[in-house]
Amino acid sequence: QRKKQSPGTCFLVYFAMHTARLARPRWCFGVFLLVIGFILFFPLDNSVQQPASTGVDVIGDLLGPPTHKSTTGSESPVTHKPTDSEPPVTHEPIEPVTTPATGDPKPVTPIGELIGDLEFAVNNVWPLPIETTSKIEKALKVSEEVEISIEAPTQNEKVNQYVKKTFKLFWEDMKTRKDHRTITSAIGASVIPRINVSIKKSADPFAPPFGDNEKYTLTVLENAIEIKAEAFWGVQHALQTLRQICLVYKLDDTRQFILPFGIDISDSPRLPYRGLLIDTGRAFLSVPHIKKVISGMSMLKMNVLHWHITDDQSFPIEIKKYPYLHTNGASWLGYTHNQGTYGAPQTPGRFYSQKEISEIVEFAVLRGVRVIPEIDMPAHTRSWGKGYPEIISKCPNYVSQRASHLKGQYVVNLQLDISVPKTFEIVEAVISEVWDLFPDPIMHVGGDEFFPECWTEDAAQTGRIHQVLYDTSFLSRRKYFDYKIREIIKKKGESSGTKKKMMYWSEAFTDGVIPEIQEKTSTIIQIWNAKELASSTNSRFPFVISNGFYLDLQYKDLTWWNFYSRNPLQGVPSQNHHLFIGAEACAWELTESSSYSNELWPTPNERTGTWFRGWDSKVWLKLIAFSENVWSGSGIRSSSESSVTPVIRKVVSHMKGLGLNMPDFCEPNHADVNNPEVCFPKY
């Protein structure tokens, strides 16, 4: 639609008409046509009225951010290789926008906010990737209708199914994300038509995630998103990264998903074992809660859920051959500590059915998390005796000495009676059923905090064991139990056609239980005590470090910065570093619901005060910090806490936006002790 013609244009029309009237008919008619054609195609006034508004913002197609310049001034992509001294980008992320009282949503500022937030998202992916090449030229759209092309081992249809399921989860998350921005008009941008997924054909796509098979590359091009992975786990990690760099804009009842064009990320974990322990031997955690924990771990690219299932206070797992273990032993004591009961009241007999366990394991596999079960023995087994009292040591004097007016019966630690055949019949049944429920090639058998006083007091047990062992000393009995366990595991492995490694707490080695001649590849040591760092790592066994990464209340002085900046190998002799396979944060004695307790101790020099016990307020912030430590490196972004704080805050917002319930990151103004749901507590 053209504007009204200018006076100059009108004059030319008049001139053409006058010439046609006076001049000779043939050539004047030609001049007339020539002038009219000139006016039509080359108007002197070339101002054009803009088309009527179509609700489209064309910044995605026409505008990009200022390109990064090299020292020579030429345009070049920036390759991000993180260093200890490099601070993060400090551009503030988009926060959810509250609709004003008028009902009109706050519009987006095209260039400054969209491009700025894309840059912030790319430069602050968590955990920090090994290498990010970023030359953001423009914005692109992607939608759920995008075509998925999968190139994977043809002999394994399961890979295709799992990749498709993973993308389905991705879109379910994106469509329900709460950390979106409301806009008044659509963002104009090219739509990415295809996502190409390539998994190496030579790899076993479902070998447990363990470092090398978790590598991935993610490239965002105009014609496709390219994901290349060593195995299925790399695809899962690539989609977690894609969740972070994809911005969500809400227009009425629809959502637009915006990605930056010109991104190339190559990534793999620093440590192959990146774990979190959950403790259901003290407080029952519901199946939905455990799934929530797994979802959070997946967002953070953590790959091991260490499930400490049983303890003195509860045996909450269904064992079909010996059902009284769970019907009588599950939550028999309740979650009590220091004269208080915390969290939801424990219901005696509440346990995990084998169907529920299989459901949890499958849920975890789809999210790139392996589940390692722990059945702690021969100590921490008092709950076993609630169903089968004949297999537990009898030591009433030891029990009365361990109990106190503060702790009651909660921390009384009893051991199995290894002198009766029934004990090993039940142990074999437990190992066999747990073996079949958890396909992971590692099984944790505890071996920690064994107190010899109970065995010494049980004279009848000592008499019976003397018929089997000439030497009835504490160490000899422990070695005998370990020998029997290994025979059971060897037998199960042969009958099932599978093999499992045994994982122990470090006391099993420092107490001299595990023989030096034992095959090194069949045993893993988990170290939780600083005093055992040197001796345990000198064992020449592969080891996992938990020392310094405890989330429970006795380590309340550890802040999120400790979990971020601490080197897991601190205190480990350098000659043993090659045996280090990873680190694990341990969430002992925490409740599913928000709770806190006023702790009292018998001596003034012990810690007192208010301790938070609720999972959400106690775990998530420190786990976020820990996840980058084990994936990328301790203190990888910066040695300054204040420099990492804005990025941590962004990750908390992202995880909350994806549906995880956790407090806000409110530093430096932490929550008051009675309100942990609002802000993360300092400790």
XYZ file of C-alpha atoms in Angstrom:
683
model
C 0.000 0.000 0.000
C 1.585 3.247 -1.151
C 1.353 6.721 0.282
C -0.143 9.753 -1.516
C 2.227 10.815 -4.313
C 4.506 13.828 -3.826
C 4.280 17.104 -5.889
C 7.320 16.055 -7.942
C 5.619 12.874 -9.033
C 2.458 14.742 -9.977
C 4.490 17.160 -12.171
C 6.002 14.276 -14.163
C 2.556 12.818 -14.816
C 1.309 16.196 -16.081
C 4.408 16.584 -18.319
C 3.866 13.162 -19.862
C 0.244 13.847 -20.659
C 1.005 17.303 -22.220
C 3.777 15.822 -24.373
C 1.474 13.130 -25.653
C -1.057 15.750 -26.762
C 1.403 18.051 -28.641
C 3.927 15.693 -30.129
C 3.689 13.185 -32.919
C 1.534 10.209 -32.007
C 4.074 7.374 -32.382
C 7.117 8.528 -30.499
C 5.204 10.640 -27.974
C 3.163 7.617 -26.949
C 6.443 5.828 -26.300
C 7.721 8.695 -24.165
C 4.440 8.666 -22.266
C 4.787 4.946 -21.459
C 8.424 5.385 -20.465
C 7.629 8.159 -17.998
C 4.700 6.263 -16.482
C 6.857 3.133 -16.063
C 9.559 5.161 -14.365
C 7.033 6.556 -11.911
C 5.546 3.147 -11.097
C 8.800 1.305 -10.500
C 11.000 4.104 -9.165
C 8.830 6.561 -7.256
C 10.597 9.711 -6.196
C 9.056 9.409 -2.734
C 10.131 5.898 -1.644
C 8.727 5.981 1.829
C 6.633 2.810 2.335
C 3.912 2.270 4.844
C 4.743 -0.677 7.167
C 2.483 -3.701 6.841
C -0.298 -3.989 9.354
C 0.931 -5.591 12.588
C 0.990 -9.384 12.452
C 2.129 -9.835 16.046
C 5.635 -10.836 14.954
C 8.908 -9.525 16.329
C 11.561 -10.061 13.672
C 14.610 -9.842 15.927
C 15.289 -13.566 15.659
C 15.636 -13.411 11.864
C 17.248 -10.017 11.408
C 19.280 -9.204 14.478
C 22.035 -10.903 16.402
C 24.205 -9.814 19.300
C 27.435 -7.921 18.802
C 29.925 -10.532 17.639
C 32.919 -11.312 19.792
C 36.081 -9.762 18.488
C 39.544 -11.244 18.555
C 42.577 -9.131 19.295
C 42.927 -8.448 15.552
C 39.393 -7.122 15.329
C 38.135 -9.912 13.095
C 35.001 -11.794 13.985
C 35.694 -15.141 15.620
C 33.920 -17.573 17.895
C 34.964 -17.692 21.519
C 36.029 -21.077 22.847
C 35.405 -21.359 26.570
C 37.942 -23.495 28.392
C 37.303 -22.885 32.085
C 40.137 -21.867 34.343
C 40.367 -21.390 38.093
C 40.626 -17.648 37.762
C 37.904 -17.030 35.220
C 34.778 -15.387 36.668
C 31.329 -16.238 35.354
C 29.250 -13.946 33.214
C 27.340 -11.676 35.563
C 24.353 -10.847 33.338
C 21.247 -11.378 35.440
C 18.927 -14.180 34.281
C 15.300 -13.773 33.385
C 13.049 -14.186 36.378
C 9.381 -15.158 36.016
C 7.358 -12.022 35.302
C 4.289 -11.241 37.362
C 1.338 -10.112 35.307
C 0.339 -6.567 36.314
C -2.998 -5.859 37.940
C -4.406 -4.686 34.604
C -4.017 -8.194 33.248
C -1.579 -7.116 30.518
C 1.627 -9.145 30.627
C 4.908 -7.334 30.706
C 6.381 -7.279 27.195
C 9.854 -8.514 26.404
C 12.541 -6.049 25.307
C 13.688 -7.556 22.020
C 17.429 -7.231 21.723
C 18.770 -6.493 25.177
C 16.839 -9.105 27.130
C 16.479 -11.965 24.637
C 20.057 -12.008 23.394
C 21.431 -11.166 26.809
C 19.593 -14.038 28.440
C 20.655 -16.462 25.718
C 24.275 -15.479 26.321
C 23.845 -15.827 30.070
C 22.281 -19.276 29.700
C 25.044 -20.545 27.404
C 27.898 -19.173 29.493
C 26.479 -20.521 32.737
C 25.511 -24.106 31.931
C 25.772 -26.147 35.135
C 27.902 -28.184 35.609
C 30.406 -26.246 33.512
C 31.168 -28.101 30.245
C 34.719 -28.892 29.210
C 34.501 -26.710 26.118
C 31.897 -24.307 24.764
C 32.312 -22.575 21.417
C 29.859 -19.701 21.274
C 29.099 -17.379 18.371
C 25.469 -16.449 18.896
C 24.340 -14.984 15.583
C 20.593 -15.115 16.087
C 17.749 -16.839 17.866
C 16.021 -19.998 16.649
C 12.787 -21.716 17.568
C 12.250 -25.381 18.327
C 8.958 -27.133 18.953
C 7.640 -30.481 20.089
C 6.836 -31.332 16.463
C 10.544 -31.366 15.579
C 11.644 -34.487 13.722
C 13.920 -36.815 15.742
C 16.471 -38.808 13.757
C 18.293 -41.545 15.716
C 21.424 -43.290 14.520
C 22.209 -46.039 17.011
C 23.241 -49.694 17.163
C 20.672 -51.429 14.975
C 20.833 -54.580 17.054
C 19.483 -52.765 20.097
C 15.942 -51.454 19.603
C 15.934 -50.558 23.299
C 18.208 -47.605 22.515
C 15.668 -46.098 20.115
C 12.890 -46.598 22.633
C 14.843 -44.980 25.459
C 15.941 -42.025 23.346
C 12.318 -41.401 22.332
C 11.195 -41.691 25.963
C 13.908 -39.246 26.986
C 12.731 -36.689 24.434
C 9.168 -37.176 25.646
C 10.335 -36.326 29.177
C 12.210 -33.332 27.796
C 9.065 -31.875 26.227
C 6.937 -32.626 29.279
C 9.408 -30.581 31.322
C 9.574 -27.740 28.809
C 5.789 -27.411 28.542
C 5.369 -27.139 32.302
C 8.398 -25.016 33.182
C 7.628 -22.224 35.593
C 10.713 -20.108 34.825
C 9.206 -18.625 31.651
C 8.768 -15.027 30.466
C 5.396 -13.655 29.401
C 5.310 -11.807 26.077
C 2.633 -9.897 24.151
C 3.664 -10.840 20.606
C 5.342 -13.809 19.018
C 9.098 -13.921 18.549
C 9.938 -14.256 14.883
C 12.676 -16.792 14.256
C 13.485 -19.695 11.988
C 12.193 -23.034 13.224
C 14.697 -25.841 13.638
C 13.213 -28.739 11.651
C 15.195 -31.676 12.974
C 17.225 -33.115 15.862
C 19.881 -35.639 14.843
C 20.979 -38.081 17.554
C 24.016 -40.242 16.918
C 25.189 -42.973 19.317
C 28.416 -44.834 18.576
C 27.644 -48.223 17.124
C 30.704 -49.830 18.691
C 29.690 -48.905 22.244
C 27.510 -50.875 24.629
C 24.756 -48.257 24.934
C 23.530 -49.525 28.308
C 26.723 -50.311 30.178
C 26.314 -48.405 33.483
C 27.220 -44.702 33.184
C 30.830 -44.403 34.245
C 32.805 -41.551 32.727
C 33.877 -42.252 29.147
C 30.463 -43.524 28.063
C 28.866 -40.260 29.265
C 30.577 -38.003 26.703
C 28.470 -35.896 24.401
C 28.592 -33.018 21.959
C 25.705 -30.608 21.379
C 25.556 -28.301 18.373
C 22.737 -25.876 17.525
C 22.554 -25.118 13.792
C 19.836 -23.483 11.739
C 18.846 -26.703 9.999
C 19.269 -29.111 12.933
C 20.304 -29.737 16.501
C 23.133 -32.278 16.503
C 23.685 -34.598 19.490
C 26.542 -37.085 19.377
C 27.134 -39.481 22.264
C 29.200 -42.487 23.234
C 26.141 -44.191 24.737
C 22.576 -43.457 25.808
C 23.809 -41.593 28.922
C 25.457 -38.924 26.771
C 22.118 -38.218 25.083
C 20.563 -37.775 28.515
C 23.282 -35.292 29.556
C 22.985 -33.390 26.259
C 19.262 -32.897 26.847
C 19.927 -31.609 30.355
C 22.242 -29.011 28.810
C 19.616 -28.219 26.171
C 17.075 -27.610 28.955
C 19.355 -24.925 30.354
C 20.122 -23.035 27.139
C 16.535 -23.150 25.845
C 14.508 -20.127 26.969
C 10.749 -20.370 27.361
C 8.418 -17.504 26.425
C 4.680 -17.706 27.074
C 2.213 -16.047 24.712
C -1.385 -16.453 25.894
C -1.813 -20.233 26.193
C 1.121 -21.150 23.960
C 4.839 -21.375 24.591
C 7.775 -20.538 22.371
C 11.078 -22.308 22.910
C 14.054 -20.198 21.876
C 17.604 -21.468 21.315
C 20.801 -19.614 20.398
C 22.202 -20.268 16.933
C 25.936 -20.909 16.766
C 26.587 -23.051 19.872
C 28.929 -26.039 20.027
C 29.441 -27.815 23.372
C 31.797 -30.752 23.971
C 31.527 -32.286 27.400
C 32.401 -35.262 29.586
C 32.698 -35.769 33.357
C 35.892 -35.296 35.303
C 34.983 -38.166 37.657
C 33.249 -41.386 36.563
C 31.522 -41.884 39.946
C 29.382 -38.938 41.114
C 27.111 -40.097 43.872
C 24.473 -39.244 46.437
C 23.530 -41.470 49.382
C 19.947 -41.606 50.633
C 19.144 -43.204 53.983
C 15.888 -45.134 54.305
C 17.192 -47.242 57.181
C 16.241 -44.388 59.535
C 13.445 -42.384 57.914
C 11.135 -43.806 55.275
C 11.230 -41.804 52.040
C 8.214 -42.197 49.791
C 8.539 -43.488 46.232
C 7.523 -40.087 44.737
C 10.183 -38.402 46.881
C 12.904 -40.819 45.746
C 11.871 -40.170 42.153
C 12.112 -36.438 42.796
C 15.640 -36.930 44.133
C 16.586 -38.912 41.017
C 15.143 -36.200 38.763
C 17.221 -33.575 40.561
C 20.348 -35.712 40.260
C 19.726 -36.102 36.545
C 19.467 -32.326 36.096
C 22.868 -32.040 37.797
C 24.423 -34.893 35.761
C 25.050 -37.001 38.856
C 25.077 -40.689 38.005
C 25.000 -42.805 41.206
C 22.180 -43.117 43.712
C 23.650 -45.038 46.651
C 20.577 -46.382 48.433
C 21.355 -47.208 52.065
C 18.242 -49.329 52.431
C 18.500 -51.051 55.819
C 19.862 -50.193 59.257
C 19.226 -50.909 62.932
C 16.047 -48.849 62.919
C 14.344 -50.323 59.865
C 14.383 -53.119 57.282
C 12.115 -51.509 54.660
C 12.612 -53.822 51.649
C 10.401 -56.747 50.708
C 12.208 -60.116 50.942
C 9.809 -62.764 49.725
C 11.633 -65.801 51.105
C 11.826 -64.337 54.635
C 8.896 -61.897 54.861
C 9.181 -61.240 58.607
C 12.300 -59.187 57.828
C 10.153 -56.399 56.407
C 6.784 -57.021 58.020
C 8.316 -56.930 61.536
C 11.489 -54.929 60.914
C 10.338 -52.031 58.746
C 10.332 -48.788 60.797
C 10.005 -50.779 64.012
C 11.669 -48.056 66.085
C 10.529 -44.898 64.358
C 12.748 -41.978 63.497
C 13.711 -40.732 66.946
C 16.810 -38.939 68.057
C 17.742 -36.869 71.091
C 14.349 -37.263 72.769
C 12.470 -36.054 69.705
C 10.660 -37.429 66.706
C 11.174 -35.492 63.496
C 9.342 -35.331 60.206
C 6.281 -37.402 59.424
C 5.551 -40.096 62.026
C 6.981 -43.437 61.009
C 4.411 -46.137 60.318
C 5.637 -49.559 61.477
C 5.714 -52.051 58.645
C 6.016 -49.453 55.865
C 8.358 -50.917 53.267
C 9.232 -50.899 49.547
C 7.653 -53.690 47.552
C 9.777 -55.376 44.928
C 7.483 -53.906 42.279
C 8.138 -50.391 43.622
C 11.886 -50.997 43.652
C 11.864 -52.149 40.021
C 9.847 -49.050 39.166
C 12.417 -46.800 40.864
C 15.343 -48.515 39.133
C 13.704 -48.138 35.710
C 12.848 -44.507 36.486
C 16.512 -43.891 37.306
C 17.926 -45.631 34.221
C 15.803 -43.461 31.932
C 17.348 -40.406 33.620
C 20.960 -41.552 33.469
C 21.256 -42.574 37.132
C 22.457 -45.970 38.309
C 21.154 -47.314 41.637
C 23.585 -49.107 43.955
C 21.861 -50.876 46.870
C 23.418 -51.151 50.320
C 22.435 -53.845 52.790
C 24.629 -53.002 55.760
C 26.093 -55.999 57.622
C 27.225 -57.620 59.872
C 26.645 -54.531 62.075
C 23.662 -52.150 61.885
C 21.351 -55.195 61.714
C 19.139 -54.876 64.792
C 16.038 -54.614 62.589
C 16.735 -58.085 61.164
C 16.156 -59.546 64.616
C 12.632 -58.167 64.871
C 11.510 -60.848 62.470
C 14.133 -63.519 63.184
C 15.566 -62.951 66.679
C 17.721 -66.082 66.520
C 20.137 -64.468 64.040
C 21.033 -61.434 66.223
C 23.732 -61.357 68.912
C 22.569 -61.323 72.541
C 24.356 -58.627 74.526
C 21.996 -56.777 76.941
C 24.797 -55.081 78.873
C 26.217 -53.616 75.669
C 22.737 -52.380 74.676
C 22.138 -50.624 77.995
C 25.566 -48.966 77.800
C 24.976 -47.713 74.269
C 21.516 -46.286 75.044
C 21.229 -42.986 76.888
C 18.639 -40.542 78.178
C 19.348 -38.382 75.123
C 19.509 -40.951 72.361
C 17.356 -43.733 73.724
C 17.485 -46.962 71.713
C 17.900 -45.122 68.421
C 21.658 -45.514 68.071
C 22.048 -48.997 69.532
C 24.007 -50.913 66.905
C 23.626 -54.702 66.967
C 25.469 -57.366 64.974
C 24.441 -60.608 63.317
C 25.151 -63.847 65.139
C 27.542 -65.563 62.738
C 27.620 -68.807 64.683
C 24.209 -70.093 63.538
C 23.551 -71.493 60.021
C 20.203 -69.692 59.867
C 22.029 -66.359 59.700
C 23.747 -67.214 56.444
C 20.600 -68.762 54.988
C 18.815 -65.451 55.474
C 21.814 -63.407 54.312
C 21.979 -65.505 51.132
C 18.270 -64.977 50.447
C 18.591 -61.228 50.987
C 21.623 -60.943 48.697
C 19.969 -63.086 46.029
C 16.753 -61.055 45.893
C 18.529 -57.699 46.076
C 20.902 -58.892 43.334
C 17.970 -59.561 41.014
C 16.183 -56.296 41.839
C 19.190 -54.048 41.204
C 21.009 -54.845 37.938
C 23.951 -52.553 38.692
C 27.278 -54.466 38.824
C 28.089 -53.002 42.271
C 26.529 -54.071 45.566
C 27.361 -52.275 48.813
C 27.594 -54.575 51.854
C 28.455 -51.983 54.509
C 31.002 -53.394 56.931
C 31.206 -50.246 59.060
C 31.001 -49.283 62.743
C 31.401 -52.739 64.186
C 31.683 -52.858 67.983
C 33.364 -56.025 69.285
C 31.872 -55.672 72.791
C 28.602 -57.301 71.723
C 30.220 -60.432 70.267
C 32.484 -60.649 73.316
C 29.517 -60.505 75.690
C 27.562 -63.204 73.820
C 29.115 -66.269 75.442
C 26.806 -68.741 73.695
C 27.800 -67.357 70.305
C 31.478 -67.564 71.244
C 31.051 -71.229 72.178
C 29.382 -72.071 68.895
C 31.846 -70.159 66.759
C 34.704 -71.997 68.474
C 33.472 -75.139 66.737
C 34.178 -73.445 63.406
C 37.165 -71.208 64.167
C 40.196 -72.037 66.252
C 40.848 -68.327 66.657
C 37.673 -66.642 67.961
C 39.107 -63.132 68.094
C 37.180 -60.187 66.759
C 39.283 -59.931 63.583
C 39.077 -63.649 62.912
C 35.274 -63.562 63.164
C 35.048 -60.551 60.862
C 37.207 -62.285 58.263
C 35.073 -65.401 58.567
C 31.897 -63.413 57.905
C 33.484 -61.697 54.908
C 34.597 -65.072 53.534
C 31.049 -66.428 53.806
C 29.618 -63.348 52.086
C 32.054 -63.698 49.210
C 31.142 -67.355 48.797
C 27.453 -66.390 48.607
C 28.177 -63.704 46.008
C 30.363 -66.056 43.963
C 27.605 -68.701 43.994
C 24.948 -66.166 42.957
C 27.155 -64.849 40.184
C 27.682 -68.317 38.757
C 23.992 -69.226 38.899
C 22.831 -65.939 37.360
C 25.597 -65.533 34.805
C 26.409 -62.047 36.096
C 29.149 -60.569 38.246
C 29.095 -57.861 40.885
C 31.787 -55.922 42.673
C 31.523 -55.518 46.423
C 31.675 -52.069 47.954
C 32.635 -51.542 51.609
C 32.906 -48.674 54.036
C 36.564 -48.081 54.812
C 36.490 -49.718 58.263
C 36.324 -53.090 56.548
C 39.832 -52.469 55.282
C 41.328 -50.541 58.190
C 40.053 -53.220 60.603
C 41.976 -55.762 58.561
C 38.906 -57.634 57.286
C 39.584 -57.425 53.551
C 42.671 -59.504 52.649
C 45.440 -57.881 50.634
C 45.578 -60.889 48.329
C 41.983 -60.305 47.297
C 41.376 -59.509 43.642
C 41.655 -55.731 43.349
C 39.086 -55.412 40.605
C 36.323 -57.000 42.704
C 36.334 -54.523 45.601
C 35.699 -50.780 46.022
C 36.370 -48.845 49.234
C 34.216 -45.892 50.319
C 36.072 -43.549 52.667
C 34.102 -41.360 55.059
C 36.555 -40.789 57.910
C 39.486 -38.383 57.546
C 41.600 -40.599 59.804
C 41.347 -43.417 57.278
C 42.288 -41.490 54.129
C 45.930 -42.500 53.970
C 45.573 -46.097 55.157
C 42.497 -46.872 53.049
C 43.909 -45.439 49.849
C 47.145 -47.355 50.376
C 45.091 -50.543 50.016
C 45.539 -50.440 46.235
C 41.769 -50.839 45.859
C 39.739 -48.327 43.819
C 38.126 -45.861 46.210
C 35.318 -43.295 46.497
C 35.663 -40.269 48.789
C 32.811 -39.110 51.038
C 34.979 -37.426 53.641
C 34.117 -33.716 53.692
C 30.829 -34.216 51.828
C 28.409 -35.224 54.574
C 25.032 -33.505 54.530
C 23.815 -34.690 57.931
C 23.603 -32.569 61.009
C 26.885 -33.420 62.677
C 28.591 -31.597 59.797
C 26.349 -28.537 59.953
C 29.257 -26.093 59.644
C 29.854 -27.087 56.013
C 28.325 -24.528 53.640
C 27.574 -24.893 49.943
C 30.929 -23.253 49.216
C 32.730 -26.090 51.024
C 30.965 -28.580 48.772
C 31.913 -26.526 45.717
C 35.537 -25.710 46.428
C 36.841 -28.701 48.402
C 39.238 -30.962 46.496
C 38.019 -34.535 47.124
C 41.625 -35.750 47.128
C 42.586 -33.478 49.994
C 44.638 -35.585 52.416
C 45.135 -38.479 49.987
C 48.782 -39.368 49.215
C 49.581 -38.403 45.624
C 50.833 -41.893 44.762
C 47.283 -43.185 45.292
C 45.432 -40.646 43.158
C 45.234 -43.041 40.208
C 42.879 -45.294 42.229
C 40.384 -42.490 42.822
C 37.140 -43.099 40.891
C 34.834 -40.474 42.374
C 33.092 -38.800 45.282
C 29.754 -39.115 47.026
C 27.669 -36.752 49.139
C 25.840 -38.508 51.973
C 22.368 -37.466 53.183
C 22.074 -39.353 56.474
C 19.065 -39.183 58.805
C 17.079 -36.592 56.876
C 13.305 -36.442 56.679
C 11.181 -36.094 53.583
C 9.090 -33.282 55.014
C 10.501 -30.028 56.308
C 11.582 -30.303 59.940
C 14.175 -29.101 62.411
C 15.232 -30.046 65.907
C 16.721 -28.328 68.925
C 19.735 -30.499 69.678
C 20.970 -30.991 73.241
C 24.289 -32.625 74.061
C 25.635 -33.807 77.416
C 28.832 -31.761 77.321
C 29.194 -28.036 76.584
C 31.896 -28.480 73.936
C 29.583 -30.462 71.629
C 27.417 -28.737 69.017
C 24.061 -27.446 70.171
C 21.307 -25.366 68.679
C 18.746 -25.702 65.904
C 19.461 -28.204 63.145
C 17.424 -28.506 59.971
C 16.392 -32.052 59.098
C 14.085 -31.496 56.106
C 15.454 -32.791 52.804
C 14.683 -29.787 50.603
C 16.269 -27.211 52.889
C 19.263 -29.362 53.770
C 20.322 -31.070 50.543
C 19.641 -29.249 47.302
C 21.866 -26.180 47.555
C 24.912 -28.184 48.647
C 24.196 -30.877 46.082
C 24.090 -28.292 43.299
C 27.508 -27.035 44.393
C 28.856 -30.585 44.745
C 27.683 -31.587 41.270
C 29.971 -29.116 39.502
C 32.858 -30.150 41.749
C 32.632 -33.784 40.625
C 31.715 -33.123 36.977
C 33.962 -30.161 36.155
C 36.441 -29.740 39.029
C 36.594 -28.153 42.465
C 36.320 -24.358 42.271
C 36.444 -24.518 38.455
C 34.559 -21.265 37.779
C 36.266 -19.097 40.311
C 38.059 -19.120 43.634
C 35.649 -16.390 44.762
C 32.375 -17.368 46.419
C 30.768 -14.072 45.405
C 31.545 -14.756 41.737
C 29.838 -18.156 41.762
C 26.816 -16.981 43.775
C 24.855 -15.481 40.809
C 25.231 -18.713 38.868
C 24.140 -20.849 41.831
C 21.076 -18.640 42.173
C 20.277 -19.192 38.491
C 20.560 -22.994 38.882
C 18.203 -22.956 41.871
C 15.694 -20.963 39.797
C 16.078 -23.391 36.879
C 15.499 -26.484 39.027
C 12.512 -24.904 40.742
C 11.161 -23.998 37.333
C 11.338 -27.665 36.362
C 9.191 -28.617 39.325
C 11.592 -29.414 42.167
C 10.475 -28.103 45.533
C 13.258 -26.213 47.247
C 13.749 -22.908 49.048
C 15.134 -19.806 47.369
C 18.807 -18.942 47.434
C 18.723 -15.852 49.618
C 22.329 -15.147 50.564
C 23.412 -13.097 52.406
C 20.069 -12.928 54.227
C 19.493 -16.528 55.255
C 16.255 -17.936 56.587
C 15.365 -17.755 60.186
C 15.511 -21.076 61.980
C 11.750 -21.486 62.023
C 11.244 -20.861 58.306
C 13.502 -23.127 56.218
C 10.936 -23.384 53.415
C 11.559 -19.807 52.249
C 15.351 -19.592 52.077
C 18.119 -22.157 52.257
C 19.684 -22.119 55.732
C 23.315 -21.105 55.878
C 24.409 -24.526 57.132
